[in-house]
Amino acid sequence: MDMLINVIKEDSSDVEITEMVIETLLNVMASQGEDTPPETDLGVQFTEMFIKSEDNVSLLLSLLEEYDFHVRWPTVKLLILLLKNRSKDLQDRVLESPMGISKLMDLLADSREIIRNDGLLLMIKLTKNNPAIQKIVAFENAFERLLHIVSVEGNSDGGIIVEDCLSLLLNLLRNNLSNQNFFRETSNIQRITPYFELGDLVEEEGLEGDEVEEDAGTPAPKPWSGQKQKNILLMLDILQVLINPTNNAQSVTLCQKTMYTRGIYMRLMDMLLYPHLPPPIFSKLLLTVGDMIRGNDIIQQFMGELEMSERPAILVILMFMVNDKQPFNIRIAALYCIQCFLYKNGKGQAAIVSTLLPNQEDVQTGVTSGQLLCAGLFSTDPVAHWLCSVTLAHCLYNNTTQHENMLLVQLELTVGQPPVHLINQVFSMLVNENNSASRFGTLMLLLHWVEESPGGVATLLNNPAFVPQLLELVENRDGEDVSQTLMSSLAAMLLGMCLKYNDNSCQQYTKSALSHLVTHRVGKDSFVELLESASLKPLFTQASKTPHPTATTVDELALDFCFTKFYKKQIDLVTRVLDGEDDEAQKNLLDSHDQIVAGYKDLIKQQDEEINRLKQALGAGTYAAPPAGNTSDNTHRVTTAGDNTHRVTTAGDNTHRVTPAGDNTQNEAILKQQIAQMQEYSKS
């Protein structure tokens, strides 16, 4: 191998010899196959020997300056092979080489497509999982170059070259906040807008004269090629990388604003109406739209007022969600879009809950969001039940007003019988349902509902069947069944929250009665252990990783991302109540401390005023020492509620009297001593 390298060094000006040497190196370092372990693969071993020398990699990079096709193209192929065999080692060598990345980026400007295309493949492999190289490539004007190639190649209608450009863009942006900011600040987001032009979504099929009928109606949509679908999915991935909820909040907000003002948001909403959209793209669109509106009140408000096909956009998305004929991935993506609409959106939550409430005005024509959610909630389809339960839970998330409004919803199950509160009917479904997904959905809804809702807790406790059946769920835990154990933990949390937010309006199950029941029926330590064990379950940890839905089948439906955060917060609150730490007593203690501090502040203020008065008296020469025998005890008392009485006494005899001027020598000494004592006390 050393001989071959020396030939390149000495005869690099000879194009033919250089080409043959590089081809030989390609053959020498070619892998023996995927089945061959790296430690026994001769190609990998020769690659390692070659890369060990920094001069060898620098030599190859210098060959890229040679414009001759027969040198440049084989060199690119050899670098790709080296990356395939030892990517990390070659990445380090390229970083050490001065102007190495600049030479590689020049390949993207090569007019010969085969070199440019292989240059793209090389850069995709080089930038993978290496933030340092990603940043350098970005500052080599990579974004503008790549988007220019995408535009020239026809945007989403382009071929595999567009796919490669987007893959490289994705490498540069994913998990790289610096590059994401640079991409936004250099006005590249608005350059994406033409990518989602809808002009080519519907085209007339090539029909000849006699085959076209006068009233043929709307032209048939042109089917999307597999390549077009890949291209659109990759661009949606790029948008999602920029507005991922786990990114820096300020960066996400700025990207959302740009996408909204530059028309990308409306382009995506228009695409949702395309009648023959492939399911993978449809679900990805819903997820991207969700990320685009999540936590952004301006876009959320616009979304709430937007109409699609003469219906509210939210209603249309809910229809996708509850329709059991839709593919599972579309339904779960529709849920995520609704969740993002409701996230930190009190108006949106109120708008959906209002469609559930009794309406004294004229009955609305057409279906409402509330009707869809109720239909899904009471459906025998476990997917619809879980989706609607989670949606209603998000309508209540961090919104105590809607907790109380939902309590107004009553159901007339049997003609002539009193109506049943929705919350009691939901609990009844929990007891009678056998499907795990449905039960998880119901438990999440109930837990969100009773948070800071004494009315909701009282309604459940006044149901005679509630506490006995809930205790049965708590005790029914099978160590081998992970789902059942997790369900018992959630049931225990529901019982604990009923203890926490209990206003003692139900005489049978007051706070003390429920606490006694938990302690003697389950055991305090066992109960706390059951609460804490939930967060260790695989179903819980999986849901807590990302806001995006991860379930691919109904069997994987369990918990929701926001619920995992909610649950962890409640564990500490419920545990403190079980330990006997009364929130009211804690509040009184804090108030008592505040009163003590305020008392000391007043005392110090009085002492400062006294010091100033005595200083003025001393300056005017009108101070007289107190008469002998005066033992007046100037005591300052700061008293708070209970037994917290604090007595503060100033040092010595602090009785002061102002008398006409006389012999002030002794008076001045006494006064200075008293001032010093009072200042020292004020400091303490």
mmCIF file of C-alpha atoms in Angstrom, residues 259-560:
data_model
loop_
_atom_site.group_PDB
_atom_site.id
_atom_site.type_symbol
_atom_site.label_atom_id
_atom_site.label_comp_id
_atom_site.label_asym_id
_atom_site.label_seq_id
_atom_site.Cartn_x
_atom_site.Cartn_y
_atom_site.Cartn_z
ATOM 1 C CA MET A 259 -43.681 29.350 8.581
ATOM 2 C CA TYR A 260 -47.013 30.990 9.328
ATOM 3 C CA THR A 261 -46.216 34.392 7.818
ATOM 4 C CA ARG A 262 -44.549 32.878 4.746
ATOM 5 C CA GLY A 263 -47.583 30.768 3.896
ATOM 6 C CA ILE A 264 -46.191 27.296 4.624
ATOM 7 C CA TYR A 265 -48.895 26.628 7.219
ATOM 8 C CA MET A 266 -51.720 27.337 4.758
ATOM 9 C CA ARG A 267 -50.028 25.235 2.064
ATOM 10 C CA LEU A 268 -50.032 22.273 4.431
ATOM 11 C CA MET A 269 -53.680 22.833 5.395
ATOM 12 C CA ASP A 270 -54.603 22.922 1.696
ATOM 13 C CA MET A 271 -52.767 19.651 1.147
ATOM 14 C CA LEU A 272 -54.940 17.988 3.814
ATOM 15 C CA LEU A 273 -57.940 18.496 1.522
ATOM 16 C CA TYR A 274 -56.339 16.617 -1.347
ATOM 17 C CA PRO A 275 -58.717 13.620 -1.809
ATOM 18 C CA HIS A 276 -56.137 10.979 -2.720
ATOM 19 C CA LEU A 277 -53.316 11.846 -0.362
ATOM 20 C CA PRO A 278 -51.214 8.748 0.470
ATOM 21 C CA PRO A 279 -51.745 7.730 4.146
ATOM 22 C CA PRO A 280 -48.072 8.133 5.195
ATOM 23 C CA ILE A 281 -48.058 11.717 3.908
ATOM 24 C CA PHE A 282 -51.481 12.445 5.417
ATOM 25 C CA SER A 283 -50.342 11.360 8.892
ATOM 26 C CA LYS A 284 -47.036 13.230 8.564
ATOM 27 C CA LEU A 285 -48.920 16.389 7.501
ATOM 28 C CA LEU A 286 -51.119 16.206 10.603
ATOM 29 C CA LEU A 287 -48.077 15.782 12.843
ATOM 30 C CA THR A 288 -46.290 18.715 11.178
ATOM 31 C CA VAL A 289 -49.333 20.988 11.418
ATOM 32 C CA GLY A 290 -49.583 20.004 15.086
ATOM 33 C CA ASP A 291 -45.985 21.014 15.783
ATOM 34 C CA MET A 292 -46.548 24.242 13.867
ATOM 35 C CA ILE A 293 -49.424 25.366 16.111
ATOM 36 C CA ARG A 294 -48.319 23.877 19.448
ATOM 37 C CA GLY A 295 -48.108 26.598 22.088
ATOM 38 C CA ASN A 296 -48.477 29.423 19.534
ATOM 39 C CA ASP A 297 -51.622 31.345 20.470
ATOM 40 C CA ILE A 298 -51.775 33.316 17.207
ATOM 41 C CA ILE A 299 -51.745 30.247 14.965
ATOM 42 C CA GLN A 300 -54.011 28.354 17.387
ATOM 43 C CA GLN A 301 -56.568 31.145 17.199
ATOM 44 C CA PHE A 302 -56.358 31.137 13.404
ATOM 45 C CA MET A 303 -56.760 27.358 13.406
ATOM 46 C CA GLY A 304 -59.866 27.647 15.594
ATOM 47 C CA GLU A 305 -61.466 30.017 13.088
ATOM 48 C CA LEU A 306 -60.296 28.217 9.942
ATOM 49 C CA GLU A 307 -62.786 26.318 7.788
ATOM 50 C CA MET A 308 -62.071 23.338 5.565
ATOM 51 C CA SER A 309 -64.746 22.257 3.092
ATOM 52 C CA GLU A 310 -67.216 24.667 4.757
ATOM 53 C CA ARG A 311 -66.664 23.055 8.166
ATOM 54 C CA PRO A 312 -64.449 24.128 11.072
ATOM 55 C CA ALA A 313 -60.961 22.731 10.609
ATOM 56 C CA ILE A 314 -60.949 21.270 14.137
ATOM 57 C CA LEU A 315 -64.197 19.426 13.416
ATOM 58 C CA VAL A 316 -62.757 17.973 10.207
ATOM 59 C CA ILE A 317 -59.658 16.719 12.017
ATOM 60 C CA LEU A 318 -61.847 15.198 14.751
ATOM 61 C CA MET A 319 -63.760 13.373 12.031
ATOM 62 C CA PHE A 320 -60.522 11.838 10.802
ATOM 63 C CA MET A 321 -59.758 10.811 14.374
ATOM 64 C CA VAL A 322 -63.028 9.040 15.257
ATOM 65 C CA ASN A 323 -63.576 7.409 11.856
ATOM 66 C CA ASP A 324 -62.731 3.726 12.307
ATOM 67 C CA LYS A 325 -62.272 3.340 8.542
ATOM 68 C CA GLN A 326 -59.207 5.591 8.605
ATOM 69 C CA PRO A 327 -55.770 3.949 8.982
ATOM 70 C CA PHE A 328 -54.473 3.814 12.541
ATOM 71 C CA ASN A 329 -51.522 6.146 11.863
ATOM 72 C CA ILE A 330 -53.859 8.865 10.525
ATOM 73 C CA ARG A 331 -56.149 8.632 13.555
ATOM 74 C CA ILE A 332 -53.289 8.869 16.037
ATOM 75 C CA ALA A 333 -51.758 11.782 14.089
ATOM 76 C CA ALA A 334 -55.131 13.578 14.130
ATOM 77 C CA LEU A 335 -55.181 13.210 17.909
ATOM 78 C CA TYR A 336 -51.731 14.782 18.155
ATOM 79 C CA CYS A 337 -52.855 17.700 15.995
ATOM 80 C CA ILE A 338 -55.842 18.287 18.312
ATOM 81 C CA GLN A 339 -53.597 18.011 21.379
ATOM 82 C CA CYS A 340 -51.299 20.688 19.953
ATOM 83 C CA PHE A 341 -54.310 22.917 19.265
ATOM 84 C CA LEU A 342 -55.395 22.575 22.914
ATOM 85 C CA TYR A 343 -51.892 22.973 24.408
ATOM 86 C CA LYS A 344 -51.862 26.150 26.554
ATOM 87 C CA ASN A 345 -54.983 27.277 24.666
ATOM 88 C CA GLY A 346 -57.721 28.088 27.164
ATOM 89 C CA LYS A 347 -60.019 29.471 24.467
ATOM 90 C CA GLY A 348 -59.681 26.333 22.395
ATOM 91 C CA GLN A 349 -60.404 24.143 25.424
ATOM 92 C CA ALA A 350 -63.483 26.218 26.264
ATOM 93 C CA ALA A 351 -64.695 26.077 22.647
ATOM 94 C CA ILE A 352 -64.712 22.266 22.572
ATOM 95 C CA VAL A 353 -66.148 21.846 26.086
ATOM 96 C CA SER A 354 -68.940 24.302 25.243
ATOM 97 C CA THR A 355 -70.205 21.903 22.561
ATOM 98 C CA LEU A 356 -70.797 19.334 25.321
ATOM 99 C CA LEU A 357 -72.783 21.638 27.590
ATOM 100 C CA PRO A 358 -76.581 21.963 27.592
ATOM 101 C CA ASN A 359 -77.504 24.599 25.008
ATOM 102 C CA GLN A 360 -80.549 26.731 25.744
ATOM 103 C CA GLU A 361 -80.391 28.395 22.337
ATOM 104 C CA ASP A 362 -81.631 27.003 19.078
ATOM 105 C CA VAL A 363 -80.361 23.540 18.330
ATOM 106 C CA GLN A 364 -77.400 23.663 15.963
ATOM 107 C CA THR A 365 -77.649 21.975 12.628
ATOM 108 C CA GLY A 366 -74.965 19.478 11.750
ATOM 109 C CA VAL A 367 -72.573 17.546 13.919
ATOM 110 C CA THR A 368 -70.523 19.262 16.648
ATOM 111 C CA SER A 369 -67.188 18.473 18.251
ATOM 112 C CA GLY A 370 -68.955 17.432 21.445
ATOM 113 C CA GLN A 371 -71.174 14.960 19.601
ATOM 114 C CA LEU A 372 -68.170 13.410 17.886
ATOM 115 C CA LEU A 373 -66.270 13.075 21.153
ATOM 116 C CA CYS A 374 -69.226 11.559 23.004
ATOM 117 C CA ALA A 375 -69.852 9.127 20.155
ATOM 118 C CA GLY A 376 -66.220 8.030 20.274
ATOM 119 C CA LEU A 377 -66.164 7.897 24.069
ATOM 120 C CA PHE A 378 -69.107 5.482 24.202
ATOM 121 C CA SER A 379 -68.028 3.549 21.126
ATOM 122 C CA THR A 380 -67.191 -0.137 21.243
ATOM 123 C CA ASP A 381 -64.103 0.673 19.191
ATOM 124 C CA PRO A 382 -61.237 0.784 21.741
ATOM 125 C CA VAL A 383 -59.184 3.088 19.521
ATOM 126 C CA ALA A 384 -61.986 5.657 19.294
ATOM 127 C CA HIS A 385 -62.586 5.419 23.038
ATOM 128 C CA TRP A 386 -58.907 5.965 23.877
ATOM 129 C CA LEU A 387 -58.534 8.844 21.398
ATOM 130 C CA CYS A 388 -61.640 10.661 22.645
ATOM 131 C CA SER A 389 -60.721 10.098 26.308
ATOM 132 C CA VAL A 390 -57.300 11.642 25.737
ATOM 133 C CA THR A 391 -58.826 14.549 23.791
ATOM 134 C CA LEU A 392 -61.253 15.332 26.619
ATOM 135 C CA ALA A 393 -58.399 15.018 29.128
ATOM 136 C CA HIS A 394 -56.490 17.669 27.171
ATOM 137 C CA CYS A 395 -59.573 19.902 27.246
ATOM 138 C CA LEU A 396 -59.216 19.810 31.055
ATOM 139 C CA TYR A 397 -55.422 19.961 31.319
ATOM 140 C CA ASN A 398 -54.386 22.920 33.549
ATOM 141 C CA ASN A 399 -57.854 24.478 33.208
ATOM 142 C CA THR A 400 -59.919 24.218 36.408
ATOM 143 C CA THR A 401 -62.772 26.236 34.870
ATOM 144 C CA GLN A 402 -63.439 23.490 32.366
ATOM 145 C CA HIS A 403 -63.338 20.895 35.160
ATOM 146 C CA GLU A 404 -66.403 22.498 36.668
ATOM 147 C CA ASN A 405 -68.080 23.078 33.301
ATOM 148 C CA MET A 406 -67.734 19.405 32.417
ATOM 149 C CA LEU A 407 -69.557 18.516 35.637
ATOM 150 C CA LEU A 408 -72.648 20.131 34.118
ATOM 151 C CA VAL A 409 -72.773 17.435 31.427
ATOM 152 C CA GLN A 410 -75.439 14.850 32.227
ATOM 153 C CA LEU A 411 -76.653 11.861 30.244
ATOM 154 C CA GLU A 412 -80.177 10.519 29.994
ATOM 155 C CA LEU A 413 -79.460 6.808 29.660
ATOM 156 C CA THR A 414 -83.010 5.553 30.186
ATOM 157 C CA VAL A 415 -86.258 7.323 29.434
ATOM 158 C CA GLY A 416 -88.017 8.309 32.628
ATOM 159 C CA GLN A 417 -84.912 7.831 34.799
ATOM 160 C CA PRO A 418 -82.889 10.686 36.334
ATOM 161 C CA PRO A 419 -79.903 11.800 34.236
ATOM 162 C CA VAL A 420 -76.458 10.521 35.152
ATOM 163 C CA HIS A 421 -73.395 12.732 35.533
ATOM 164 C CA LEU A 422 -70.914 12.153 32.729
ATOM 165 C CA ILE A 423 -68.105 11.621 35.243
ATOM 166 C CA ASN A 424 -70.014 8.760 36.910
ATOM 167 C CA GLN A 425 -70.808 7.182 33.571
ATOM 168 C CA VAL A 426 -67.137 7.367 32.599
ATOM 169 C CA PHE A 427 -66.215 5.551 35.820
ATOM 170 C CA SER A 428 -68.861 2.934 35.121
ATOM 171 C CA MET A 429 -67.217 2.329 31.743
ATOM 172 C CA LEU A 430 -63.879 1.852 33.497
ATOM 173 C CA VAL A 431 -65.298 -0.909 35.666
ATOM 174 C CA ASN A 432 -67.166 -2.688 32.875
ATOM 175 C CA GLU A 433 -64.502 -2.393 30.157
ATOM 176 C CA ASN A 434 -62.017 -5.214 29.587
ATOM 177 C CA ASN A 435 -59.836 -3.657 26.889
ATOM 178 C CA SER A 436 -56.607 -2.251 28.366
ATOM 179 C CA ALA A 437 -56.410 0.707 25.954
ATOM 180 C CA SER A 438 -59.953 1.796 26.842
ATOM 181 C CA ARG A 439 -59.256 1.513 30.571
ATOM 182 C CA PHE A 440 -56.038 3.506 30.327
ATOM 183 C CA GLY A 441 -57.857 6.233 28.421
ATOM 184 C CA THR A 442 -60.672 6.343 30.972
ATOM 185 C CA LEU A 443 -58.287 6.517 33.931
ATOM 186 C CA MET A 444 -56.336 9.385 32.359
ATOM 187 C CA LEU A 445 -59.563 11.322 31.787
ATOM 188 C CA LEU A 446 -60.758 10.799 35.368
ATOM 189 C CA LEU A 447 -57.394 11.764 36.854
ATOM 190 C CA HIS A 448 -57.252 15.008 34.903
ATOM 191 C CA TRP A 449 -60.877 15.695 35.816
ATOM 192 C CA VAL A 450 -60.502 15.455 39.618
ATOM 193 C CA GLU A 451 -57.347 17.603 39.813
ATOM 194 C CA GLU A 452 -58.194 20.698 41.884
ATOM 195 C CA SER A 453 -61.882 19.848 41.442
ATOM 196 C CA PRO A 454 -63.610 19.278 44.800
ATOM 197 C CA GLY A 455 -66.915 19.170 42.919
ATOM 198 C CA GLY A 456 -65.715 16.343 40.706
ATOM 199 C CA VAL A 457 -64.380 14.423 43.712
ATOM 200 C CA ALA A 458 -67.650 14.894 45.606
ATOM 201 C CA THR A 459 -69.677 13.682 42.618
ATOM 202 C CA LEU A 460 -67.629 10.486 42.453
ATOM 203 C CA LEU A 461 -67.633 9.878 46.222
ATOM 204 C CA ASN A 462 -71.400 10.275 46.366
ATOM 205 C CA ASN A 463 -71.632 7.378 43.925
ATOM 206 C CA PRO A 464 -72.034 4.357 46.273
ATOM 207 C CA ALA A 465 -70.161 2.039 43.923
ATOM 208 C CA PHE A 466 -67.152 4.304 43.382
ATOM 209 C CA VAL A 467 -64.895 3.646 46.396
ATOM 210 C CA PRO A 468 -65.485 -0.140 46.676
ATOM 211 C CA GLN A 469 -64.917 -0.727 42.968
ATOM 212 C CA LEU A 470 -61.910 1.583 42.873
ATOM 213 C CA LEU A 471 -60.331 -0.254 45.823
ATOM 214 C CA GLU A 472 -60.904 -3.500 43.960
ATOM 215 C CA LEU A 473 -58.975 -2.106 40.990
ATOM 216 C CA VAL A 474 -56.158 -0.998 43.309
ATOM 217 C CA GLU A 475 -55.845 -4.413 44.898
ATOM 218 C CA ASN A 476 -56.181 -6.328 41.630
ATOM 219 C CA ARG A 477 -52.535 -6.200 40.577
ATOM 220 C CA ASP A 478 -50.802 -9.116 38.965
ATOM 221 C CA GLY A 479 -47.027 -8.882 39.149
ATOM 222 C CA GLU A 480 -46.599 -10.663 35.814
ATOM 223 C CA ASP A 481 -49.085 -8.481 33.908
ATOM 224 C CA VAL A 482 -47.343 -5.141 33.373
ATOM 225 C CA SER A 483 -50.486 -3.446 32.040
ATOM 226 C CA GLN A 484 -52.572 -4.569 34.998
ATOM 227 C CA THR A 485 -49.954 -3.413 37.510
ATOM 228 C CA LEU A 486 -49.749 -0.010 35.834
ATOM 229 C CA MET A 487 -53.530 0.214 35.834
ATOM 230 C CA SER A 488 -53.579 -0.485 39.586
ATOM 231 C CA SER A 489 -51.097 2.358 40.090
ATOM 232 C CA LEU A 490 -53.355 4.755 38.182
ATOM 233 C CA ALA A 491 -56.379 3.594 40.183
ATOM 234 C CA ALA A 492 -54.393 4.212 43.384
ATOM 235 C CA MET A 493 -53.553 7.698 42.141
ATOM 236 C CA LEU A 494 -57.259 8.363 41.497
ATOM 237 C CA LEU A 495 -58.053 7.321 45.074
ATOM 238 C CA GLY A 496 -55.189 9.453 46.392
ATOM 239 C CA MET A 497 -56.339 12.512 44.458
ATOM 240 C CA CYS A 498 -59.857 12.036 45.819
ATOM 241 C CA LEU A 499 -58.225 12.246 49.245
ATOM 242 C CA LYS A 500 -56.134 15.267 48.268
ATOM 243 C CA TYR A 501 -58.965 17.354 46.757
ATOM 244 C CA ASN A 502 -61.692 16.194 49.147
ATOM 245 C CA ASP A 503 -63.759 19.063 50.622
ATOM 246 C CA ASN A 504 -65.477 16.721 53.151
ATOM 247 C CA SER A 505 -68.887 17.376 51.585
ATOM 248 C CA CYS A 506 -69.479 13.618 51.375
ATOM 249 C CA GLN A 507 -69.993 12.565 54.986
ATOM 250 C CA GLN A 508 -69.301 8.895 54.358
ATOM 251 C CA TYR A 509 -65.928 9.519 52.733
ATOM 252 C CA THR A 510 -64.322 12.516 54.390
ATOM 253 C CA LYS A 511 -60.568 13.046 54.230
ATOM 254 C CA SER A 512 -59.991 11.240 57.510
ATOM 255 C CA ALA A 513 -62.294 8.376 56.522
ATOM 256 C CA LEU A 514 -60.578 7.888 53.161
ATOM 257 C CA SER A 515 -57.133 8.118 54.769
ATOM 258 C CA HIS A 516 -58.118 5.496 57.340
ATOM 259 C CA LEU A 517 -59.484 3.284 54.566
ATOM 260 C CA VAL A 518 -56.276 3.505 52.527
ATOM 261 C CA THR A 519 -54.061 2.855 55.558
ATOM 262 C CA HIS A 520 -55.963 -0.200 56.789
ATOM 263 C CA ARG A 521 -57.102 -1.671 53.475
ATOM 264 C CA VAL A 522 -53.988 -1.210 51.368
ATOM 265 C CA GLY A 523 -51.308 -0.023 53.741
ATOM 266 C CA LYS A 524 -49.610 3.351 53.566
ATOM 267 C CA ASP A 525 -46.210 2.064 52.447
ATOM 268 C CA SER A 526 -47.721 -0.289 49.873
ATOM 269 C CA PHE A 527 -49.926 2.504 48.567
ATOM 270 C CA VAL A 528 -46.996 4.921 48.114
ATOM 271 C CA GLU A 529 -44.890 2.191 46.524
ATOM 272 C CA LEU A 530 -47.731 1.489 44.096
ATOM 273 C CA LEU A 531 -47.912 5.175 43.152
ATOM 274 C CA GLU A 532 -44.176 5.481 42.573
ATOM 275 C CA SER A 533 -43.767 2.199 40.691
ATOM 276 C CA ALA A 534 -45.832 3.473 37.738
ATOM 277 C CA SER A 535 -43.069 5.763 36.488
ATOM 278 C CA LEU A 536 -40.702 2.775 36.250
ATOM 279 C CA LYS A 537 -42.937 0.762 33.932
ATOM 280 C CA PRO A 538 -41.853 0.495 30.257
ATOM 281 C CA LEU A 539 -45.230 1.788 29.046
ATOM 282 C CA PHE A 540 -44.778 4.906 31.190
ATOM 283 C CA THR A 541 -41.156 5.599 30.251
ATOM 284 C CA GLN A 542 -41.894 5.106 26.560
ATOM 285 C CA ALA A 543 -44.735 7.655 26.668
ATOM 286 C CA SER A 544 -42.611 10.182 28.587
ATOM 287 C CA LYS A 545 -39.842 10.378 25.952
ATOM 288 C CA THR A 546 -41.504 12.550 23.301
ATOM 289 C CA PRO A 547 -44.763 14.446 22.734
ATOM 290 C CA HIS A 548 -45.113 12.712 19.366
ATOM 291 C CA PRO A 549 -47.236 9.544 19.410
ATOM 292 C CA THR A 550 -45.219 6.340 19.162
ATOM 293 C CA ALA A 551 -47.980 3.702 19.082
ATOM 294 C CA THR A 552 -48.350 1.799 15.808
ATOM 295 C CA THR A 553 -51.141 -0.583 16.854
ATOM 296 C CA VAL A 554 -54.043 -0.531 19.290
ATOM 297 C CA ASP A 555 -52.140 -2.895 21.609
ATOM 298 C CA GLU A 556 -49.504 -0.183 22.135
ATOM 299 C CA LEU A 557 -52.020 2.457 23.264
ATOM 300 C CA ALA A 558 -51.461 3.231 26.920
ATOM 301 C CA LEU A 559 -50.396 6.607 28.291
ATOM 302 C CA ASP A 560 -50.004 10.109 26.909
#
